[in-house]
């Protein structure tokens, strides 16, 4: 019996993936651990290797198809086993000679013909796009291998069909614009002057261009969308805000960032200090380093901190493991490496799993406040924002200080407001006193 290749579990919150690319074709010989297919999720692209040696028998899904975890996507005839052959086709002349009294088999669903007259080749997800756009398959130019219609082919055909795609209403010539008929003159009385005729006037012809572009929702964006909706549905979100004075940390970083880069080859940002301070706060308020089920609360005794990274396909959250056991130098170097590989789509599956608490930095894009959405199954996320020099009161005097507003979103099922506020206060105390953080003083 042929070996079945199934979509593996790719993370605690990943339920499905999108077929990005097949590395093999039907009939190819494969060995153990040879990559078979690349599957894309909202977290990372994963290559699925072969667990057996044999010959590829069937590819059951195509590029662009969305497949749930556990779905059979390929079969491999193991060594010594011949690939399954297609059943012989029935003789049409014999079928015609059978008595008409016999019950006819149910008619097969009609096959849409491509422009060449043959059956249209496309993945199920692409076929659904064709239906969604209401397109005639014969009007779509196929550019995929073996005459296969791709998602891009469907999008081009839909754009060409759209009445607003590149079509501008004609502007009438001035001679075509009729002047309004002057109103009839009112009979003048003895004290009235004759009415003057209205000047010829034609309002300008204005045609607003209302262009639209329709982009099918799929791949990483679809997975991220589903994850965000799920998180809001599961967790009653509450966000609390608190200002933090970064002035001392700004001075410390400015004094050491150049020598740090020369020594370690990584930029010294504020993120390692914030992460280390947050870990110290999590130790004191363990409810924020937890997850929940319908029946129990799971308090995590380890500290795996996720860091949201922006990329072209959307946010991805690599996880720095055991942050409590690492120095600020270790964290700075490792976060720099994770960020670079995240933007290059070169993270490993293990590097996006197992997070217990997350930091998301909207400040790098200029945001001064935000209400981040919790990454399930975690129960809290800390929003980091832009550091801005502001006037504040210190010892009765107005002085300029480098200030940031933190936004902590938390799951109100587990975390009470006062607990969230106390955690944020403790984290800020460490950041405002870098020496205490470096020496781990309370």
Coordinates of N, CA, C and O in Angstrom, one line a residue, residues 276-384:
X276 N 14.2 42.4 29.0 CA 14.8 41.9 30.2 C 13.9 42.5 31.4 O 13.7 41.8 32.4
X277 N 13.5 43.7 31.3 CA 12.7 44.3 32.3 C 11.3 43.6 32.4 O 10.8 43.4 33.5
X278 N 10.7 43.3 31.2 CA 9.5 42.6 31.2 C 9.6 41.2 31.8 O 8.7 40.8 32.6
X279 N 10.7 40.5 31.6 CA 10.9 39.2 32.2 C 10.9 39.3 33.7 O 10.3 38.5 34.5
X280 N 11.6 40.3 34.3 CA 11.6 40.5 35.7 C 10.2 40.8 36.2 O 9.8 40.3 37.3
X281 N 9.4 41.6 35.5 CA 8.0 41.8 35.9 C 7.2 40.5 35.8 O 6.3 40.3 36.7
X282 N 7.4 39.7 34.8 CA 6.6 38.4 34.7 C 6.9 37.5 35.8 O 6.0 36.7 36.3
X283 N 8.2 37.5 36.3 CA 8.5 36.6 37.5 C 7.7 37.0 38.7 O 7.3 36.2 39.5
X284 N 7.4 38.3 38.8 CA 6.7 38.8 40.0 C 5.2 38.7 39.8 O 4.4 38.5 40.8
X285 N 4.7 38.7 38.6 CA 3.3 38.6 38.3 C 3.1 37.5 37.2 O 2.9 37.7 36.1
X286 N 3.1 36.2 37.7 CA 3.1 35.1 36.8 C 1.8 34.9 36.0 O 1.8 34.2 35.0
X287 N 0.7 35.6 36.4 CA -0.5 35.4 35.6 C -0.4 35.9 34.2 O -1.1 35.5 33.3
X288 N 0.6 36.8 33.9 CA 0.8 37.4 32.6 C 1.6 36.4 31.7 O 1.7 36.6 30.5
X289 N 2.3 35.5 32.3 CA 3.1 34.5 31.6 C 2.4 33.1 31.6 O 2.9 32.2 32.2
X290 N 1.2 33.1 31.0 CA 0.4 31.9 31.2 C -0.5 31.7 30.0 O -0.4 32.4 29.0
X291 N -1.3 30.6 30.0 CA -2.3 30.4 29.0 C -3.5 29.8 29.7 O -3.4 29.4 30.9
X292 N -4.6 29.6 29.0 CA -5.8 29.1 29.6 C -6.5 28.1 28.7 O -6.4 28.1 27.5
X293 N -7.2 27.1 29.3 CA -8.1 26.2 28.6 C -9.4 26.4 29.3 O -9.6 27.3 30.2
X294 N -10.4 25.6 28.9 CA -11.8 25.7 29.5 C -11.8 25.3 30.9 O -12.7 25.6 31.7
X295 N -10.8 24.5 31.3 CA -10.8 23.9 32.6 C -9.6 24.2 33.5 O -9.7 23.9 34.7
X296 N -8.6 24.9 33.0 CA -7.4 25.1 33.8 C -6.6 26.3 33.4 O -6.7 26.8 32.2
X297 N -5.8 26.8 34.3 CA -4.9 27.9 34.0 C -3.5 27.3 34.0 O -3.1 26.6 35.0
X298 N -2.7 27.6 33.0 CA -1.4 27.0 32.9 C -0.4 28.2 33.1 O -0.2 29.0 32.3
X299 N 0.3 28.2 34.3 CA 1.3 29.2 34.6 C 2.7 28.6 34.1 O 3.1 27.6 34.5
X300 N 3.3 29.4 33.2 CA 4.6 28.9 32.6 C 5.7 29.4 33.5 O 5.9 30.5 33.9
X301 N 6.6 28.4 33.8 CA 7.8 28.7 34.6 C 9.0 29.0 33.8 O 10.1 29.0 34.3
X302 N 8.8 29.1 32.5 CA 9.9 29.5 31.6 C 9.4 30.8 30.9 O 8.3 31.1 30.8
X303 N 10.4 31.5 30.2 CA 10.1 32.8 29.7 C 10.6 32.8 28.2 O 11.7 33.2 28.0
X304 N 9.7 32.5 27.3 CA 10.0 32.6 25.9 C 9.3 33.8 25.3 O 8.0 33.8 25.2
X305 N 10.0 34.8 24.9 CA 9.4 36.1 24.6 C 9.4 36.2 23.1 O 10.4 36.2 22.4
X306 N 8.2 36.4 22.5 CA 8.0 36.6 21.1 C 8.2 38.1 20.8 O 7.9 39.0 21.6
X307 N 8.8 38.3 19.6 CA 9.0 39.7 19.1 C 8.4 39.8 17.7 O 8.9 39.2 16.8
X308 N 7.4 40.6 17.6 CA 6.8 40.8 16.2 C 7.7 41.5 15.3 O 8.3 42.5 15.6
X309 N 7.9 40.9 14.1 CA 8.7 41.5 13.0 C 7.9 41.7 11.8 O 7.2 40.9 11.3
X310 N 8.0 42.9 11.2 CA 7.3 43.3 10.0 C 8.0 42.7 8.8 O 9.3 42.8 8.7
X311 N 7.3 42.2 7.8 CA 7.9 41.7 6.6 C 6.8 41.9 5.5 O 5.7 42.3 5.8
X312 N 7.2 41.7 4.2 CA 6.3 41.9 3.1 C 5.0 41.1 3.2 O 3.9 41.6 2.9
X313 N 5.1 39.9 3.7 CA 3.9 39.0 3.8 C 3.1 39.2 5.0 O 2.1 38.5 5.2
X314 N 3.5 40.2 5.9 CA 2.8 40.4 7.1 C 3.6 40.1 8.3 O 4.8 39.7 8.2
X315 N 3.1 40.4 9.5 CA 3.9 40.2 10.7 C 4.2 38.7 10.9 O 3.4 37.9 10.6
X316 N 5.4 38.5 11.5 CA 5.8 37.2 12.0 C 6.4 37.4 13.4 O 7.0 38.4 13.6
X317 N 6.2 36.4 14.2 CA 6.7 36.5 15.6 C 7.7 35.4 16.0 O 7.3 34.4 16.4
X318 N 9.0 35.7 15.7 CA 10.0 34.7 16.2 C 10.1 34.8 17.7 O 9.8 35.8 18.3
X319 N 10.5 33.7 18.3 CA 10.5 33.6 19.8 C 11.9 33.4 20.3 O 12.6 32.5 19.8
X320 N 12.3 34.2 21.2 CA 13.6 34.1 21.9 C 13.4 33.2 23.2 O 12.7 33.6 24.1
X321 N 13.9 32.1 23.1 CA 13.7 31.1 24.2 C 14.6 31.4 25.4 O 15.7 31.8 25.3
X322 N 14.0 31.1 26.6 CA 14.7 31.2 27.9 C 15.3 32.6 28.1 O 16.5 32.7 28.4
X323 N 14.6 33.6 27.9 CA 15.1 35.0 28.0 C 15.6 35.3 29.4 O 16.5 36.2 29.6
X324 N 15.0 34.6 30.4 CA 15.4 34.9 31.8 C 16.9 34.4 32.1 O 17.5 34.9 33.0
X325 N 17.4 33.5 31.2 CA 18.7 32.9 31.5 C 19.8 33.6 30.6 O 20.9 33.2 30.6
X326 N 19.4 34.7 29.9 CA 20.3 35.3 29.0 C 20.6 36.7 29.4 O 19.7 37.4 29.9
X327 N 21.8 37.2 29.1 CA 22.2 38.6 29.4 C 21.6 39.5 28.4 O 21.1 39.1 27.3
X328 N 21.7 40.8 28.6 CA 21.2 41.8 27.6 C 22.0 41.7 26.4 O 21.5 41.9 25.3
X329 N 23.3 41.4 26.5 CA 24.2 41.2 25.3 C 23.7 40.0 24.5 O 23.5 40.1 23.3
X330 N 23.4 38.9 25.2 CA 22.9 37.7 24.5 C 21.6 38.0 23.8 O 21.4 37.6 22.6
X331 N 20.7 38.7 24.4 CA 19.4 39.0 23.9 C 19.6 39.9 22.7 O 18.9 39.7 21.6
X332 N 20.4 40.9 22.8 CA 20.6 41.9 21.7 C 21.1 41.2 20.4 O 20.6 41.4 19.3
X333 N 22.1 40.3 20.6 CA 22.7 39.6 19.4 C 21.7 38.6 18.8 O 21.5 38.5 17.6
X334 N 21.0 37.9 19.7 CA 20.0 36.9 19.2 C 18.8 37.5 18.5 O 18.3 37.0 17.5
X335 N 18.3 38.6 19.1 CA 17.2 39.3 18.5 C 17.5 39.8 17.1 O 16.7 39.8 16.2
X336 N 18.8 40.4 17.0 CA 19.2 40.9 15.7 C 19.2 39.8 14.7 O 18.8 40.0 13.5
X337 N 19.7 38.6 15.1 CA 19.8 37.5 14.1 C 18.4 37.0 13.8 O 18.1 36.7 12.6
X338 N 17.5 36.8 14.8 CA 16.1 36.4 14.5 C 15.4 37.4 13.6 O 14.7 37.0 12.6
X339 N 15.6 38.7 13.8 CA 14.9 39.7 13.0 C 15.4 39.6 11.5 O 14.6 39.7 10.6
X340 N 16.7 39.5 11.3 CA 17.2 39.4 9.9 C 16.7 38.2 9.2 O 16.3 38.2 8.0
X341 N 16.7 37.0 9.9 CA 16.2 35.8 9.2 C 14.7 35.8 9.0 O 14.1 35.2 8.1
X342 N 13.9 36.5 9.9 CA 12.5 36.6 9.8 C 12.1 37.4 8.5 O 11.3 37.0 7.8
X343 N 12.9 38.5 8.3 CA 12.6 39.3 7.1 C 13.0 38.6 5.8 O 12.5 38.9 4.7
X344 N 13.9 37.6 5.9 CA 14.4 36.8 4.8 C 13.6 35.5 4.6 O 13.9 34.7 3.7
X345 N 12.6 35.3 5.5 CA 11.8 34.0 5.4 C 12.7 32.8 5.6 O 12.5 31.8 4.9
X346 N 13.6 32.9 6.6 CA 14.5 31.8 6.8 C 14.5 31.2 8.2 O 15.4 30.6 8.7
X347 N 13.4 31.5 8.9 CA 13.2 31.0 10.2 C 12.9 29.5 10.2 O 12.2 29.0 9.3
X348 N 13.3 28.8 11.3 CA 12.9 27.4 11.4 C 11.5 27.4 12.2 O 11.2 28.3 12.9
X349 N 10.8 26.3 12.0 CA 9.5 26.1 12.7 C 9.6 26.3 14.2 O 8.8 26.9 14.8
X350 N 10.7 25.7 14.8 CA 10.8 25.8 16.2 C 11.0 27.2 16.7 O 10.7 27.5 17.9
X351 N 11.5 28.1 15.8 CA 11.8 29.5 16.2 C 10.5 30.4 16.2 O 10.6 31.6 16.6
X352 N 9.4 29.8 15.9 CA 8.1 30.6 15.9 C 7.1 30.0 16.8 O 5.9 30.3 16.8
X353 N 7.5 29.0 17.6 CA 6.6 28.3 18.5 C 7.0 28.4 19.9 O 8.2 28.8 20.3
X354 N 6.1 28.2 20.8 CA 6.4 28.1 22.3 C 6.5 29.4 23.0 O 6.9 29.5 24.1
X355 N 6.0 30.5 22.4 CA 6.0 31.8 23.1 C 5.1 31.9 24.3 O 4.1 31.3 24.3
X356 N 5.6 32.6 25.3 CA 4.7 32.7 26.5 C 4.3 34.2 26.7 O 3.3 34.4 27.5
X357 N 4.9 35.1 26.1 CA 4.6 36.6 26.2 C 5.2 37.2 25.0 O 6.2 36.8 24.5
X358 N 4.5 38.3 24.5 CA 5.0 38.9 23.2 C 5.2 40.4 23.4 O 4.4 41.1 24.1
X359 N 6.2 40.9 22.7 CA 6.4 42.4 22.5 C 6.2 42.7 21.0 O 6.6 42.0 20.1
X360 N 5.5 43.8 20.8 CA 5.3 44.3 19.5 C 5.6 45.8 19.4 O 5.2 46.6 20.2
X361 N 6.5 46.1 18.4 CA 7.1 47.5 18.4 C 6.5 48.3 17.2 O 7.0 48.2 16.1
X362 N 5.4 49.0 17.5 CA 4.8 49.9 16.5 C 5.6 51.2 16.5 O 5.4 52.0 15.6
X363 N 6.4 51.5 17.5 CA 7.2 52.7 17.6 C 8.2 52.9 16.4 O 8.5 54.0 16.1
X364 N 8.7 51.8 15.9 CA 9.6 51.9 14.8 C 9.0 52.5 13.6 O 9.7 53.0 12.7
X365 N 7.7 52.5 13.5 CA 7.0 53.2 12.4 C 6.4 54.5 12.8 O 5.7 55.2 12.0
X366 N 6.7 55.0 14.0 CA 6.3 56.3 14.4 C 5.1 56.4 15.3 O 4.7 57.5 15.7
X367 N 4.5 55.2 15.6 CA 3.3 55.2 16.5 C 3.6 55.6 17.9 O 4.7 55.2 18.5
X368 N 2.7 56.4 18.5 CA 2.9 56.8 19.9 C 2.0 56.0 20.8 O 2.2 56.1 22.1
X369 N 1.1 55.3 20.3 CA 0.2 54.5 21.2 C -0.5 53.5 20.3 O -0.7 53.7 19.1
X370 N -0.9 52.3 20.8 CA -1.7 51.3 20.1 C -2.3 50.4 21.0 O -2.0 50.3 22.2
X371 N -3.2 49.5 20.6 CA -3.9 48.5 21.4 C -3.6 47.2 20.7 O -4.5 46.7 19.9
X372 N -2.5 46.5 20.9 CA -2.2 45.3 20.3 C -3.1 44.1 20.6 O -3.7 44.1 21.7
X373 N -3.2 43.2 19.7 CA -4.1 42.0 19.8 C -3.2 40.9 20.4 O -2.1 40.6 19.9
X374 N -3.7 40.2 21.3 CA -3.0 39.1 22.0 C -2.7 37.9 21.0 O -3.6 37.6 20.2
X375 N -1.5 37.3 21.1 CA -1.2 36.2 20.3 C -1.6 34.9 21.1 O -1.0 34.6 22.1
X376 N -2.6 34.2 20.6 CA -3.1 33.0 21.3 C -2.1 31.9 21.2 O -1.3 31.8 20.2
X377 N -2.0 31.1 22.3 CA -2.8 31.0 23.5 C -2.3 31.9 24.6 O -2.6 31.6 25.8
X378 N -1.5 32.9 24.4 CA -1.0 33.7 25.4 C -2.1 34.6 26.0 O -3.2 34.6 25.4
X379 N -1.8 35.3 27.1 CA -2.8 36.1 27.7 C -2.4 37.6 27.8 O -3.2 38.4 28.4
X380 N -1.3 38.0 27.3 CA -0.9 39.4 27.3 C 0.1 39.7 26.3 O 0.9 38.8 25.8
X381 N 0.2 41.0 25.9 CA 1.1 41.5 24.9 C 1.4 42.9 25.2 O 0.5 43.7 25.5
X382 N 2.7 43.3 25.1 CA 3.1 44.6 25.4 C 3.5 45.4 24.2 O 4.4 45.0 23.4
X383 N 2.8 46.5 24.0 CA 3.0 47.4 22.8 C 4.1 48.4 23.1 O 4.0 49.1 24.1
X384 N 5.1 48.5 22.3 CA 6.2 49.4 22.4 C 6.0 50.5 21.4 O 5.7 50.3 20.2

